[in-house]
XYZ file of C-alpha atoms in Angstrom:
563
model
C 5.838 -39.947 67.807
C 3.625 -41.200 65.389
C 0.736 -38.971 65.668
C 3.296 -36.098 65.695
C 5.023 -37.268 62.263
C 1.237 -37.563 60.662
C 1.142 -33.695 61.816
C 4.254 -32.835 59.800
C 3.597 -34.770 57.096
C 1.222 -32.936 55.692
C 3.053 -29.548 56.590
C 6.231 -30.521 54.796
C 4.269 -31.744 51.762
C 2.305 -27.982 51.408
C 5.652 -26.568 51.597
C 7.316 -28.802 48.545
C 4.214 -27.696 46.742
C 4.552 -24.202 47.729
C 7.950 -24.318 46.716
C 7.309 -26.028 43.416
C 4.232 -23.159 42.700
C 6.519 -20.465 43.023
C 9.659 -21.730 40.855
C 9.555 -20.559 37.193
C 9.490 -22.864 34.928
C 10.793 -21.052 31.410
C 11.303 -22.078 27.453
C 14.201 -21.043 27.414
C 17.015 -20.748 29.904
C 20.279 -18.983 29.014
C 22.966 -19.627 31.814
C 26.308 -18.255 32.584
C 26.441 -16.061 29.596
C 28.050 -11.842 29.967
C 24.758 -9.905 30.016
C 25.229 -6.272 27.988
C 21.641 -5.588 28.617
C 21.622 -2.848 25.676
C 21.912 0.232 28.462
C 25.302 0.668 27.861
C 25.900 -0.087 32.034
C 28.410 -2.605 33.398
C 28.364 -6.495 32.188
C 27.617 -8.848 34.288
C 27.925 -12.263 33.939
C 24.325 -14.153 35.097
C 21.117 -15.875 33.142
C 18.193 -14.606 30.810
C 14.800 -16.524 31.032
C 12.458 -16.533 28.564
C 8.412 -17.996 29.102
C 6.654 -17.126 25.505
C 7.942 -14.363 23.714
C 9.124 -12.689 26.598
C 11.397 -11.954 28.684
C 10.895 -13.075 31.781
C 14.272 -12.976 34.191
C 17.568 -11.371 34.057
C 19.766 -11.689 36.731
C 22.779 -13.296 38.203
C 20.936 -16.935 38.685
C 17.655 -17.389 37.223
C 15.631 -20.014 40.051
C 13.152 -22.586 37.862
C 14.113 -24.813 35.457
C 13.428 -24.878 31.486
C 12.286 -26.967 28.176
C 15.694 -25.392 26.903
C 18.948 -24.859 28.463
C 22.042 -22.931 26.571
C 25.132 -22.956 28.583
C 26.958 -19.168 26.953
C 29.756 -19.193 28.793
C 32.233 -17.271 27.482
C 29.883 -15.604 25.254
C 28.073 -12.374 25.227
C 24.143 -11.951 25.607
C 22.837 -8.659 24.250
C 19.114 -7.447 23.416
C 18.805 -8.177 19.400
C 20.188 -5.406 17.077
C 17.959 -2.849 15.587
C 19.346 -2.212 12.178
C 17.614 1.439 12.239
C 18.335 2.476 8.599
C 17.592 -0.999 6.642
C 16.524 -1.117 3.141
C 15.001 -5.116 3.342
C 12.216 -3.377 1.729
C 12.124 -5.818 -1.380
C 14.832 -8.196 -0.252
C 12.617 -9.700 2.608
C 9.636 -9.925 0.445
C 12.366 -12.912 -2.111
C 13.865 -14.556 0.800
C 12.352 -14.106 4.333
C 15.344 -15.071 6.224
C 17.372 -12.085 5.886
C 20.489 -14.094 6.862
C 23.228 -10.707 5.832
C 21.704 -9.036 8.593
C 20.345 -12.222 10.783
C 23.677 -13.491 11.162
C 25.193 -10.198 12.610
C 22.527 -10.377 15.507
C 20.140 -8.184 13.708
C 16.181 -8.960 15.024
C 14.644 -5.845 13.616
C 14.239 -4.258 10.312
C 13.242 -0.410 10.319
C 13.018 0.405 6.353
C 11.210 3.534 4.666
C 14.537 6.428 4.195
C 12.513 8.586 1.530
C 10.457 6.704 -0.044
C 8.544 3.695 1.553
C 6.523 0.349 0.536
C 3.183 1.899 0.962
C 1.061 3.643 0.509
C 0.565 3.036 -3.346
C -1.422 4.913 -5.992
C -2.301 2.452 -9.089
C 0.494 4.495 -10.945
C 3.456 3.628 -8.221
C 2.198 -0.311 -7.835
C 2.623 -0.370 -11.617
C 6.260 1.782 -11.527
C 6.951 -0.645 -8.264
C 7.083 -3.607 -10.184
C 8.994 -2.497 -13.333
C 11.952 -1.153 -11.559
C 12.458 -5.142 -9.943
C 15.496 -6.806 -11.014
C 15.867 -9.874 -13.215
C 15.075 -13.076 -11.269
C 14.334 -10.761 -7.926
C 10.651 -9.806 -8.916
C 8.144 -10.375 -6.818
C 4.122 -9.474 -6.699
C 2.825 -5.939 -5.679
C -0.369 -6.899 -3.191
C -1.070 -4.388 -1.610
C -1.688 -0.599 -1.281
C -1.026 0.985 1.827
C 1.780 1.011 3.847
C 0.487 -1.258 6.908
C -0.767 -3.696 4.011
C 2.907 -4.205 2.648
C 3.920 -4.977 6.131
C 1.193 -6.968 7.034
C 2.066 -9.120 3.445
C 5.711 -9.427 4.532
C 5.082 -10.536 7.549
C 2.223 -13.170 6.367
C 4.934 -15.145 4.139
C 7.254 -15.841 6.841
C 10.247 -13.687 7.978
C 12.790 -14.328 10.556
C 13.497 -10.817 11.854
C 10.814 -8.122 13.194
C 10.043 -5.387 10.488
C 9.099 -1.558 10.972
C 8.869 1.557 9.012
C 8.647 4.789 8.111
C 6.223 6.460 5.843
C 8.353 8.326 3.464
C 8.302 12.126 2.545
C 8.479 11.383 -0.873
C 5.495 8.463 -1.028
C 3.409 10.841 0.671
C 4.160 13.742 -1.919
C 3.893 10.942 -4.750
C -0.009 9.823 -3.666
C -0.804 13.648 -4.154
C 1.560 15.644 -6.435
C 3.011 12.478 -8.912
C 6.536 12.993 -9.545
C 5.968 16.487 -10.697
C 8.457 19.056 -9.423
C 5.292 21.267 -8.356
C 5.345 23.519 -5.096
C 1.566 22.101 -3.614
C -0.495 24.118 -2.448
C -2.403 24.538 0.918
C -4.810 22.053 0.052
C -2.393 19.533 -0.844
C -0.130 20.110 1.638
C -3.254 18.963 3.971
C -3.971 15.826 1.745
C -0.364 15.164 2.304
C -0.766 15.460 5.901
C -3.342 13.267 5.662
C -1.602 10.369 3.498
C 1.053 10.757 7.026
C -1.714 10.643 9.559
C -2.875 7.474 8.020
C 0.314 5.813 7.859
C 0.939 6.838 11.439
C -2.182 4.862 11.855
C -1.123 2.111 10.613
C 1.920 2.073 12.485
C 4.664 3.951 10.834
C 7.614 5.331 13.435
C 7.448 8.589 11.965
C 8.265 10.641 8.409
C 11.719 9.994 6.798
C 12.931 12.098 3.751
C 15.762 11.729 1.526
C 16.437 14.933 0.197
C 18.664 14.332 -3.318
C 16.513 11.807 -4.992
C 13.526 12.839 -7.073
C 10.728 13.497 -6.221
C 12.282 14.274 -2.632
C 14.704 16.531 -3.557
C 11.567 18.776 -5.540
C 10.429 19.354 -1.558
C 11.017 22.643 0.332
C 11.135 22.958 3.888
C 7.750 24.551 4.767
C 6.508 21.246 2.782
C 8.652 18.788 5.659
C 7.466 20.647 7.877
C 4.565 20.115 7.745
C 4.641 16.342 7.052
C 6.816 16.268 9.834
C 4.556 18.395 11.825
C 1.517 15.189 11.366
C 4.202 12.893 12.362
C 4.612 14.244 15.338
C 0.801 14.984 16.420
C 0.921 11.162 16.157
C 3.991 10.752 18.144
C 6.710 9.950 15.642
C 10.256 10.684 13.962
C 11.302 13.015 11.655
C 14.225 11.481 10.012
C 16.242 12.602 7.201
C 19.048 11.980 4.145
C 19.894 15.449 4.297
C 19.291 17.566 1.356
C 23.402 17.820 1.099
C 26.173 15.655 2.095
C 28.869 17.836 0.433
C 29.115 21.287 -0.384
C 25.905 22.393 1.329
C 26.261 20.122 4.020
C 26.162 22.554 7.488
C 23.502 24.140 5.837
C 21.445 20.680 5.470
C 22.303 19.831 9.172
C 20.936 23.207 10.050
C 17.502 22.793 7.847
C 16.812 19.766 9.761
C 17.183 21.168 13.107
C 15.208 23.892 11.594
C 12.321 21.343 10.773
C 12.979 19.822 13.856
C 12.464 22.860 15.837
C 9.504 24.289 13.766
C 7.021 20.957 13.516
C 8.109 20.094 17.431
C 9.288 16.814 16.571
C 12.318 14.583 16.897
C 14.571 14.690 14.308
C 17.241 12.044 13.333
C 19.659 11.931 11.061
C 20.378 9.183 8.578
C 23.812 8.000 7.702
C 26.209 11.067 9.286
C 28.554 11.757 6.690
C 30.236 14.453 4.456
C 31.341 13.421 0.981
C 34.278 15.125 -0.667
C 37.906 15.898 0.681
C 37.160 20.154 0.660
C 33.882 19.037 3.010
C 35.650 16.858 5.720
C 36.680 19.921 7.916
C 32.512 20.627 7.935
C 31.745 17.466 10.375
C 33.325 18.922 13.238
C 31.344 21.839 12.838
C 28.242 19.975 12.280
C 28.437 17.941 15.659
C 28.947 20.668 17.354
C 25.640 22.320 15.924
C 23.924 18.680 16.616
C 24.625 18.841 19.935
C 23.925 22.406 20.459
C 20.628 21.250 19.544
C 20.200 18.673 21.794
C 21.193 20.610 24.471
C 18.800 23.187 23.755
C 16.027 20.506 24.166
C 15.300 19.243 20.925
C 15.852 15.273 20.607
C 17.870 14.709 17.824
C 20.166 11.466 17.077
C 21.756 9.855 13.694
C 23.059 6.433 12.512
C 26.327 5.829 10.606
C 27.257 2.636 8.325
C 31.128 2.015 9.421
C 32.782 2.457 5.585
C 33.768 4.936 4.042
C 32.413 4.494 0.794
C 28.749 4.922 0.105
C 26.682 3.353 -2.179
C 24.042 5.105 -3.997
C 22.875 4.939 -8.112
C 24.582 6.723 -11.236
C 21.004 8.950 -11.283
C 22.695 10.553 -8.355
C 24.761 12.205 -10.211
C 22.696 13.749 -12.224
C 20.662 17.056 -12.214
C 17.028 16.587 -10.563
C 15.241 18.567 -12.934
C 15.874 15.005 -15.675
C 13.775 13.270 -13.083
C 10.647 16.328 -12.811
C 8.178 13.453 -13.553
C 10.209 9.942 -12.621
C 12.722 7.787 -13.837
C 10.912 6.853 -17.400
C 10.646 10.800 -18.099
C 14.143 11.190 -17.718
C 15.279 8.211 -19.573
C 13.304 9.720 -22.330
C 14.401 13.106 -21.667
C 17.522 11.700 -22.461
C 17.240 10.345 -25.735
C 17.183 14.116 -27.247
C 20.715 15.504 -27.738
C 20.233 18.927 -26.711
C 18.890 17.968 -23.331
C 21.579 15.594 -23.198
C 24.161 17.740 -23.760
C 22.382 20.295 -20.936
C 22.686 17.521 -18.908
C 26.322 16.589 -19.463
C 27.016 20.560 -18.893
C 25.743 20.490 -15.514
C 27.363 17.006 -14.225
C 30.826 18.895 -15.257
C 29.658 22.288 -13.218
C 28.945 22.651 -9.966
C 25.586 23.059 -9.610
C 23.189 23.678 -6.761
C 22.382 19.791 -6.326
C 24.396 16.889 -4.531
C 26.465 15.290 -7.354
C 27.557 12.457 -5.835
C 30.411 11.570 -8.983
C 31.928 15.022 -8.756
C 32.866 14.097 -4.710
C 33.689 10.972 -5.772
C 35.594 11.457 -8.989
C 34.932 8.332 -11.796
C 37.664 6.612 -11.161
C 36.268 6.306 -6.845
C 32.266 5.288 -8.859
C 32.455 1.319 -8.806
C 29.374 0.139 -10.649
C 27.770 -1.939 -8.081
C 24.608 -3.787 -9.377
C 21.950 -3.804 -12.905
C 18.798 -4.642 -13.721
C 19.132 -6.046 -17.099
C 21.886 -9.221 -17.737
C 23.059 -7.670 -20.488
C 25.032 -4.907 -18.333
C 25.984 -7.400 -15.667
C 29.658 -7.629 -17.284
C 30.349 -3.925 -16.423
C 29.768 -4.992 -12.610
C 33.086 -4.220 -10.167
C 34.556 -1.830 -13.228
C 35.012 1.963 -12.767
C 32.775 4.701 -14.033
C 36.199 5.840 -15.516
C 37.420 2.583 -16.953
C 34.090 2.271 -18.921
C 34.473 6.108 -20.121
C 37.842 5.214 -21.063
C 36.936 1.939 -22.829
C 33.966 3.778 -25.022
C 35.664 6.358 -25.843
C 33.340 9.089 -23.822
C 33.359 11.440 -20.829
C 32.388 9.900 -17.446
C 29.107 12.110 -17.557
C 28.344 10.793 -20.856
C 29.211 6.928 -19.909
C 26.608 7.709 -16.846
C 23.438 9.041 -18.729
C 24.396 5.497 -21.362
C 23.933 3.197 -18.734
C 21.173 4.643 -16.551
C 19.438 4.839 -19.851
C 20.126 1.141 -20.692
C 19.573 0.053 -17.413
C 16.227 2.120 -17.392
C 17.309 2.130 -13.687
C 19.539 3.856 -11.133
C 22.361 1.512 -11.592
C 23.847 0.944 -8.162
C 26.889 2.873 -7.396
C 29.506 2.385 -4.685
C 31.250 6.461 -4.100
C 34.582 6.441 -2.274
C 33.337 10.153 -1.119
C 34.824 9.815 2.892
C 37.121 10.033 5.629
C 38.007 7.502 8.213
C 38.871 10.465 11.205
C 35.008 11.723 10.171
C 33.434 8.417 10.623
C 35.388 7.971 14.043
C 33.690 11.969 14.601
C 30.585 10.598 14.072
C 30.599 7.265 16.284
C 32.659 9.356 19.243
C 29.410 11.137 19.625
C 26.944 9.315 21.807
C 23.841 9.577 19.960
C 25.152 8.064 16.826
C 23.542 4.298 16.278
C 24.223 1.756 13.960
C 22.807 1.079 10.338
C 23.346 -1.510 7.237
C 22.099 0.939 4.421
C 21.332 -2.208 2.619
C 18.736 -4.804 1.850
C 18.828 -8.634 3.920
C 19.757 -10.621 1.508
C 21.630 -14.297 1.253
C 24.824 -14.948 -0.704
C 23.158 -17.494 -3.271
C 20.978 -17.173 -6.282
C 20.222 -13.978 -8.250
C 21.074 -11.909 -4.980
C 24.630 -12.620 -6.132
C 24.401 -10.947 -9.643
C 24.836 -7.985 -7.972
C 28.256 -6.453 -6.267
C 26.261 -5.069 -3.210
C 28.465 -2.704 -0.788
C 30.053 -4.882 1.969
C 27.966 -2.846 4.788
C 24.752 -5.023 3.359
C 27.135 -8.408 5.277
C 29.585 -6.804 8.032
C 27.932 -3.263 9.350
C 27.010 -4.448 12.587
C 29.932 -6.981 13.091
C 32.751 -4.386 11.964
C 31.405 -2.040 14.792
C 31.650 -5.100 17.494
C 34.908 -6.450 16.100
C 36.940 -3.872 14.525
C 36.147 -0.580 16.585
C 34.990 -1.808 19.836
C 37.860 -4.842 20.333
C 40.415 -3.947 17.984
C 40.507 -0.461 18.084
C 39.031 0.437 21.591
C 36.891 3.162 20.132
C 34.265 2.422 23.027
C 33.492 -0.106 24.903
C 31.708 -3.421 24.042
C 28.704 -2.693 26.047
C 28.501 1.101 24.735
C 28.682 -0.857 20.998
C 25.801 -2.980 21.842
C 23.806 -0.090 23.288
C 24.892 1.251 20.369
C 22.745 -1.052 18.224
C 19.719 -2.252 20.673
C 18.969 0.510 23.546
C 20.104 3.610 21.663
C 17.583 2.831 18.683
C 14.838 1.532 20.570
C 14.826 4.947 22.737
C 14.975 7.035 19.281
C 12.076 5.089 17.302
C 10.227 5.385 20.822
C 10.248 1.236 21.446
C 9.016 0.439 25.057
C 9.211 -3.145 25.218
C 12.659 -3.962 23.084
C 16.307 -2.904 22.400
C 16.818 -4.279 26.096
C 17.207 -7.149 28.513
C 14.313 -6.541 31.085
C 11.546 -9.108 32.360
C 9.015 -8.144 30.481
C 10.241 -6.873 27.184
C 10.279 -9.248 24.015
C 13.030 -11.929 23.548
C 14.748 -10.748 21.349
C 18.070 -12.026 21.740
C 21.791 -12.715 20.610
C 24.725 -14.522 21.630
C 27.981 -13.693 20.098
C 32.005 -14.504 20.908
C 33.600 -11.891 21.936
C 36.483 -12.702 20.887
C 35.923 -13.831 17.685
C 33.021 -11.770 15.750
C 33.920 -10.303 12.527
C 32.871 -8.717 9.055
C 34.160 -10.433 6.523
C 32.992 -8.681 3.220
C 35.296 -6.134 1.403
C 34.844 -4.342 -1.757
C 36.727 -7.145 -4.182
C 34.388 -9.567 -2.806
C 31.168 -8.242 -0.690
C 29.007 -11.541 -0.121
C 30.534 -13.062 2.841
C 28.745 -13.606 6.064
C 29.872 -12.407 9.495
C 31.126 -15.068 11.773
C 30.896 -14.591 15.711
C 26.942 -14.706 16.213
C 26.242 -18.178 17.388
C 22.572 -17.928 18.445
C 19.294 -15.413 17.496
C 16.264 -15.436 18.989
C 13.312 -13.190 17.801
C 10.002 -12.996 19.846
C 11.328 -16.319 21.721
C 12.142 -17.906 18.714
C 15.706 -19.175 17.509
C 15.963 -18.152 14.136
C 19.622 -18.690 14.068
C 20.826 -21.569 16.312
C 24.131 -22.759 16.982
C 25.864 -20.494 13.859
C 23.325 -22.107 11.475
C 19.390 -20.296 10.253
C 16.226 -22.186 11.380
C 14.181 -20.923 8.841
C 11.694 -20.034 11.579
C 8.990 -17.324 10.532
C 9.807 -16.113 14.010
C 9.596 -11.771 12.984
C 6.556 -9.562 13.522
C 5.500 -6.190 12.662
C 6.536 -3.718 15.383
C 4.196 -0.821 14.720
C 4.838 2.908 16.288
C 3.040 4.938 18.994
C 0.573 6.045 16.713
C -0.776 3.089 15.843
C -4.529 2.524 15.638
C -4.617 6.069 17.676
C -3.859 8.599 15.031
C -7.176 8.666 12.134
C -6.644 11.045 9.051
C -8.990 14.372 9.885
C-alpha cells in the first residue's frame, strides 16, 4: 500500500498544480452584479474580471480569484459611457477629473463639434488664449491636434479623450476667418490639414454649420473634407446648417454629403428649435431612416432638455463675424453697421437666429468672461432690454461687445414629444453638449445648462425607469455600444474579454440628475463605482483622482499621411 500511495502522490500533486495553472487570477473581480453588456441584449446577473486594463471574463461565475473583490449585488454593471458630443475641450485641460461627467458613468470624452483643439496656426493659439475666461485660463502648448491630446492626457485625466478634427479648424489653417469660397488648391490644402489629423488620430470631420467661420462653408467644400475623412476611415458629423426654419433642408444636405464623399454621417444634437418647426422632426426621421435603409450609415445624439444652450453671437447675422469675433466686435462699434445689424436680428433672414426661436424672454444669460458682467448671470435677454431701456437685439450686440465673447446662452427653442421622436429612434445616442467640469471654484461663476451634470443620468433615471421610454439595457446601449459602433471603436463601449475595462456600477433604483435651470451645479447620484482602463477613478460614490484616461485615437491613425 505504501509503494502504491508514493505512486499517487505525485499524480495528485501535478493535478493541484495543474489546477492552480489554469485558474485566473484577476485585479479586479466584480461578483454578483446585473451585467447590461452595452449590446442592448438581455441582463444577466454574473461577474466581470479584469487582469490589466482589460477585460478579461464575463460570465455567470468568473473561476480564479482576485487582488480586488466588489460584491454589486443589486447593482448594475455596464461598459463605461461614451459621452459622444462632449465639449471637455478646455475644461479637462483646468481640472483633469471631469467629475460632471465622471460621476454619471462617463469614461470617454469625444470633443471637436466644429471647431477642434488642434491643429493651430500662430494666429488661432494667440485668439485661443484670449477668448479663456477669468480664473479658467490655461497655457496653449501645442499646435496640432494629436499634440493637444497628447498634452491633456500628459497632466493627468480620469476619463479617456477623443476627437474630431473640425470643419471649421481645417478651413481656419488655410482660409483665416474670411468668408472666402477657396479655391481648388485650397480645398486640397484643406484636405490635407484632415488627412493629417486623421493621422493623428481624429474619428473623423465634424462641422457646425451656424457659427463663423463654419457657417461661410458650402457643401461642395464638406464634401470634400468629408470626402479625406473617409479615405482615412472616419465620421462625418454635423450641427446642421439649420435647426429651425431650414431644418429638413439641413437634414437633407447632410445625407447629401453623406452620400456624395461615401462616408458616414452623424448627426449632432437632433433637434428643431421653434414652435412653427416641431411638425418638421417627424418628417426628418423619416428621411434619416430612409437613408439608412438605402445603405448609407447615418446615426445622431440628443442631450435630454429641451432647452439648448448656445452664445448671444448666435443670434446674430454671420456676415459681423466675416473675419472672427474681434472684427465683429469692432464692426460693431459703428452705428450704421449696428443698426444693419439690429435690422436683420428683427427680420427673418436666411441664417439660424437662435433668439427669434427662442424669443428674449426664453434667452437666459448663462455664463461671461469678464466679472464685471457676472451680475447679469440667470437674468433674461428681455429683463436686461427692459431694464436699459433698449430692444433685445440691441441689449445682445451690448453685451457680446462687452464681453468681447459669445456670452453663453441657454434658448428654450423645443418640444418634449420631439425629443421623445428623437430617442424612440434606435440610432439616436446620448450626449452632454457641455464641458467636465466640478461644482467648486471659478467653474461656478458660470450658470452652465444642467445637461453639463445630469445628461446621462436623466436618460437612466427619468426615461428609462420612470417613464419606460425603453428599456434599461437599450439606455445603456444607448450610451456605450451604440457610440462605440458609430465612432468605429473595436475594443470598448462593451463587456467582452478582451476589450478595455472600462466600467460602471450604478443603482438602479436610485440614479438621478439632479441639476435644473434655477440651480445647474449639482452632481448625479446613483453611480457608485468607475473604472477607466482598469482603473477606479470613482470608487465607492467618491473620485480617486487617478490619471487613469488615455487617448483613444481613430482608424486612421498612424495609417493615413497627408499626400
Amino acid at each position: 500500500m505504501a509503494r502504491r500511495r508514493g505512486r499517487l502522490a505525485p499524480a495528485l500533486a501535478a493535478l493541484l498544480l495543474a489546477g492552480c495553472a489554469t485558474a485566473p487570477s484577476y485585479d479586479l473581480l466584480i461578483r454578483h452584479g446585473t451585467v447590461h453588456d452595452g449590446s442592448g441584449g438581455a441582463p444577466f446577473v454574473g461577474d466581470v474580471a479584469v487582469a490589466g486594463d482589460r477585460i478579461a471574463y464575463v460570465g455567470p461565475h468568473a473561476p480564479g480569484t482576485a487582488r480586488k473583490v466588489i460584491d454589486a449585488t443589486g447593482k448594475a454593471v455596464a461598459p463605461g459611457f461614451i459621452n459622444i458630443l462632449s465639449w471637455a475641450t478646455e475644461s479637462l485641460l483646468i481640472d483633469g477629473r471631469g467629475l460632471s461627467d465622471l460621476r454619471q458613468g462617463v469614461t470617454l470624452e469625444v470633443m471637436g463639434e466644429g471647431s477642434s483643439m488642434g491643429p493651430l496656426t500662430p494666429a488661432m493659439a494667440k485668439a485661443l488664449a484670449a477668448q479663456q475666461e477669468e480664473g479658467l485660463g490655461y497655457p496653449v502648448r501645442w499646435t496640432t491636434l494629436g499634440g493637444y491630446l497628447d498634452h491633456v492626457a500628459a497632466g493627468g485625466i480620469a476619463p479617456n479623450i477623443a476627437s474630431f478634427i473640425g470643419a471649421a479648424t481645417a478651413r481656419e489653417m488655410v482660409l483665416g476667418d474670411a468668408a472666402i469660397d477657396p479655391d481648388p488648391a485650397q480645398i486640397e490644402a484643406m484636405r490635407g490639414v484632415v488627412r493629417r489629423a486623421m493621422d493623428e488620430g481624429a474619428m473623423g470631420v465634424a462641422s457646425a454649420l451656424i457659427y463663423p467661420p463654419g457657417t461661410f462653408a458650402k457643401t461642395p467644400e464638406l464634401v470634400a473634407l468629408a470626402g479625406a475623412a473617409a479615405e482615412c476611415g472616419g465620421v462625418y458629423a454635423t450641427h446642421l446648417r439649420s435647426e429651425g426654419d431650414r431644418f429638413l433642408e439641413s437634414v437633407d444636405e447632410a445625407i447629401g454629403i453623406g452620400r456624395a464623399a461615401d462616408v458616414p454621417v452623424h448627426y449632432y444634437h437632433l433637434k428643431v428649435g421653434g414652435r412653427d418647426n416641431w411638425p418638421k422632426m417627424a418628417t426628418a426621421i423619416a428621411r434619416i431612416e430612409a437613408a439608412r435603409q438605402s445603405g448609407l450609415r447615418v446615426s445622431a445624439d440628443v442631450y435630454p432638455y429641451i432647452a439648448s444652450g448656445t452664445g448671444l453671437d448666435a443670434s446674430m447675422p454671420p456676415w459681423l463675424f466675416d473675419g472672427g469675433m474681434e472684427a465683429g466686435i469692432a464692426r460693431l462699434q459703428d452705428p450704421a453697421t449696428r443698426r444693419r445689424a439690429i435690422a436683420d436680428m428683427q427680420g427673418k433672414g436666411d441664417w439660424e437666429n437662435v433668439l427669434r426661436m427662442a424669443g428674449p424672454d426664453k434667452a437666459t444669460i448663462a455664463g461671461v468672461r469678464t466679472a464685471a458682467l457676472q451680475p447679469l448671470i440667470g437674468r433674461t435677454l428681455a429683463d436686461i432690454a427692459r431694464e436699459r431701456g433698449v430692444s433685445p437685439e440691441e441689449a445682445a450686440i451690448d453685451l457680446v461687445v462687452a464681453d468681447r465673447g459669445r456670452v453663453d446662452t441657454i434658448y428654450e427653442t423645443m418640444s418634449e414629444d420631439n425629443l421623445r421622436a428623437a430617442l424612440g429612434w434606435p440610432f439616436t445616442g446620448i450626449a452632454s453638449d457641455a464641458p467636465a467640469i466640478a461644482a467648486e471654484g471659478a467653474f461656478l461663476n458660470s450658470r452652465v445648462h444642467p445637461r453639463t451634470y445630469g445628461s446621462f443620468a436623466r436618460i437612466l433615471g427619468h426615461y428609462a425607469r420612470d417613464e419606460k421610454s425603453f428599456p434599461l439595457a437599450e439606455a445603456v446601449r444607448r450610451m456605450s455600444g451604440l457610440p462605440a459602433a458609430i465612432l468605429g471603436l473595436a475594443d470598448r463601449g462593451l463587456l467582452r474579454a478582451g476589450h478595455h475595462a472600462d466600467i460602471v456600477l450604478f443603482g438602479p433604483a436610485t440614479i438621478a440628475d439632479h441639476a435644473d435651470f434655477t440651480d445647474p451645479h449639482r452632481y448625479a447620484t446613483g453611480v457608485t463605482d468607475v473604472f477607466v482602463n482598469g482603473i477606479a477613478a470613482l470608487a465607492d460614490g467618491k473620485p480617486t483622482g487617478a490619471a487613469s484616461g488615455r487617448v483613444v485615437r481613430g482608424r486612421g491613425w498612424h495609417a493615413c499621411p497627408a499626400r
